[in-house]
Amino acid sequence: MDAQADAEFREFVANRSSALLKTAVLLCGGDRHTAEDLLQNALIKVAGRWNRIEEPEAYVRQVLYRQQISRWRLKWPHRELSVARTPETSTTADAPSAAELRLVMRGALARLTARQRTVLVLRYFEDLPEADVARILGCSVGTVRSTTHRSLARLRTLAPVVPLSGFRKASDDYPGRWTPVFSSR
């Protein structure tokens, strides 16, 4: 790698590593240490090909996803995080804080298999269409749909959710759309 490419790669890592780490943490079910290892290995692979990459962030994300797939395809023992109680939500505020939502989300994702977690992260966190998810994972669109369906059904059976936010009435400046906020019981 020449000096200019090295500088571009370092700038990319400095600017985008926090966003890529968030994706890696979600793919690893909330295990930050495993996510850091996953991201570091992906960046090592990308560094060797840096001069030939047209869209660096998309390429790094694809390497992350494929490395995660390789991890769960191997017969490694799955490490599960078990907790005695779910995190408590604030009763004084109408909506939970972002930190509380992240804890609930990570706990829910940790209860899924690695494949289910990967599909949900790609579909809903990365907001990719089913066809793109199927291409990245090397499977059919039907497999993505069925895995998504089974993942969401499993989340519903593992941890029933209750709405924390009520319906917002329509007004002149707010057309009536609302975003529900969910938490574990």
Short mmCIF file of N, CA, C and O in Angstrom, two decimals, residues 25-31 78-83 102-114 116-117 120-121 154-155 158:
data_model
loop_
_atom_site.label_atom_id
_atom_site.label_comp_id
_atom_site.label_asym_id
_atom_site.label_seq_id
_atom_site.Cartn_x
_atom_site.Cartn_y
_atom_site.Cartn_z
N VAL A 25 -21.23 -4.98 16.96
CA VAL A 25 -21.77 -5.31 18.28
C VAL A 25 -23.14 -5.96 18.13
O VAL A 25 -23.45 -6.95 18.80
N LEU A 26 -23.96 -5.44 17.25
CA LEU A 26 -25.27 -6.03 17.03
C LEU A 26 -25.15 -7.43 16.43
O LEU A 26 -25.88 -8.34 16.81
N LEU A 27 -24.23 -7.60 15.51
CA LEU A 27 -24.03 -8.92 14.90
C LEU A 27 -23.54 -9.94 15.93
O LEU A 27 -23.84 -11.12 15.81
N CYS A 28 -22.81 -9.48 16.92
CA CYS A 28 -22.26 -10.38 17.94
C CYS A 28 -23.17 -10.50 19.16
O CYS A 28 -22.76 -11.03 20.19
N GLY A 29 -24.37 -9.99 19.09
CA GLY A 29 -25.32 -10.14 20.18
C GLY A 29 -24.99 -9.31 21.40
O GLY A 29 -25.32 -9.68 22.52
N GLY A 30 -24.31 -8.18 21.21
CA GLY A 30 -24.02 -7.29 22.32
C GLY A 30 -22.65 -7.52 22.95
O GLY A 30 -22.27 -6.79 23.86
N ASP A 31 -21.90 -8.50 22.50
CA ASP A 31 -20.58 -8.78 23.05
C ASP A 31 -19.57 -7.85 22.39
O ASP A 31 -19.13 -8.08 21.26
N HIS A 78 -21.34 -21.84 21.37
CA HIS A 78 -21.97 -20.53 21.43
C HIS A 78 -21.97 -20.04 22.87
O HIS A 78 -22.41 -20.73 23.78
N ARG A 79 -21.47 -18.86 23.05
CA ARG A 79 -21.46 -18.25 24.38
C ARG A 79 -22.75 -17.47 24.54
O ARG A 79 -23.09 -16.64 23.71
N GLU A 80 -23.46 -17.75 25.61
CA GLU A 80 -24.71 -17.05 25.86
C GLU A 80 -24.56 -16.19 27.10
O GLU A 80 -23.90 -16.57 28.05
N LEU A 81 -25.20 -15.06 27.07
CA LEU A 81 -25.20 -14.16 28.19
C LEU A 81 -26.52 -14.36 28.93
O LEU A 81 -27.59 -14.14 28.39
N SER A 82 -26.43 -14.82 30.17
CA SER A 82 -27.65 -15.01 30.94
C SER A 82 -27.66 -14.01 32.09
O SER A 82 -26.63 -13.77 32.73
N VAL A 83 -28.81 -13.44 32.30
CA VAL A 83 -28.97 -12.48 33.38
C VAL A 83 -30.16 -12.89 34.23
O VAL A 83 -31.09 -13.54 33.76
N ARG A 102 -31.21 0.39 24.20
CA ARG A 102 -30.09 -0.40 23.69
C ARG A 102 -29.90 -1.67 24.51
O ARG A 102 -29.63 -2.73 23.96
N LEU A 103 -30.05 -1.58 25.83
CA LEU A 103 -29.91 -2.77 26.67
C LEU A 103 -30.98 -3.80 26.35
O LEU A 103 -30.70 -5.00 26.25
N VAL A 104 -32.20 -3.35 26.20
CA VAL A 104 -33.29 -4.28 25.87
C VAL A 104 -33.05 -4.91 24.51
O VAL A 104 -33.21 -6.13 24.32
N MET A 105 -32.63 -4.09 23.53
CA MET A 105 -32.40 -4.60 22.19
C MET A 105 -31.24 -5.60 22.17
O MET A 105 -31.35 -6.67 21.58
N ARG A 106 -30.16 -5.29 22.85
CA ARG A 106 -29.03 -6.22 22.88
C ARG A 106 -29.39 -7.51 23.59
O ARG A 106 -28.99 -8.59 23.17
N GLY A 107 -30.17 -7.41 24.66
CA GLY A 107 -30.60 -8.61 25.36
C GLY A 107 -31.47 -9.49 24.48
O GLY A 107 -31.34 -10.72 24.47
N ALA A 108 -32.36 -8.85 23.73
CA ALA A 108 -33.23 -9.61 22.83
C ALA A 108 -32.43 -10.26 21.71
O ALA A 108 -32.63 -11.43 21.38
N LEU A 109 -31.50 -9.52 21.11
CA LEU A 109 -30.68 -10.07 20.03
C LEU A 109 -29.79 -11.20 20.53
O LEU A 109 -29.52 -12.15 19.80
N ALA A 110 -29.33 -11.11 21.78
CA ALA A 110 -28.46 -12.15 22.32
C ALA A 110 -29.20 -13.48 22.48
O ALA A 110 -28.58 -14.53 22.52
N ARG A 111 -30.52 -13.44 22.55
CA ARG A 111 -31.31 -14.66 22.71
C ARG A 111 -31.55 -15.39 21.39
O ARG A 111 -32.05 -16.50 21.38
N LEU A 112 -31.20 -14.76 20.29
CA LEU A 112 -31.40 -15.37 18.99
C LEU A 112 -30.15 -16.13 18.56
O LEU A 112 -29.06 -15.90 19.08
N THR A 113 -30.32 -17.00 17.58
CA THR A 113 -29.15 -17.66 17.01
C THR A 113 -28.37 -16.64 16.19
O THR A 113 -28.89 -15.58 15.83
N ALA A 114 -27.15 -16.97 15.88
CA ALA A 114 -26.31 -16.04 15.12
C ALA A 114 -26.91 -15.74 13.76
O ALA A 114 -26.88 -14.60 13.29
N GLN A 116 -30.16 -15.84 12.87
CA GLN A 116 -31.34 -15.00 13.05
C GLN A 116 -30.93 -13.57 13.36
O GLN A 116 -31.50 -12.61 12.82
N ARG A 117 -29.94 -13.42 14.22
CA ARG A 117 -29.45 -12.08 14.60
C ARG A 117 -28.91 -11.37 13.37
O ARG A 117 -29.19 -10.19 13.15
N LEU A 120 -31.78 -10.15 11.11
CA LEU A 120 -32.50 -9.00 11.67
C LEU A 120 -31.66 -7.73 11.62
O LEU A 120 -32.18 -6.64 11.34
N VAL A 121 -30.36 -7.85 11.89
CA VAL A 121 -29.50 -6.67 11.83
C VAL A 121 -29.44 -6.12 10.40
O VAL A 121 -29.57 -4.91 10.19
N ARG A 154 -39.74 -15.82 17.55
CA ARG A 154 -38.97 -16.25 18.72
C ARG A 154 -38.83 -15.11 19.72
O ARG A 154 -38.93 -15.32 20.93
N LEU A 155 -38.59 -13.92 19.24
CA LEU A 155 -38.50 -12.77 20.15
C LEU A 155 -39.82 -12.56 20.89
O LEU A 155 -39.82 -12.23 22.07
N LEU A 158 -40.04 -15.36 23.56
CA LEU A 158 -39.03 -15.28 24.62
C LEU A 158 -39.29 -14.12 25.57
O LEU A 158 -39.13 -14.26 26.77
#
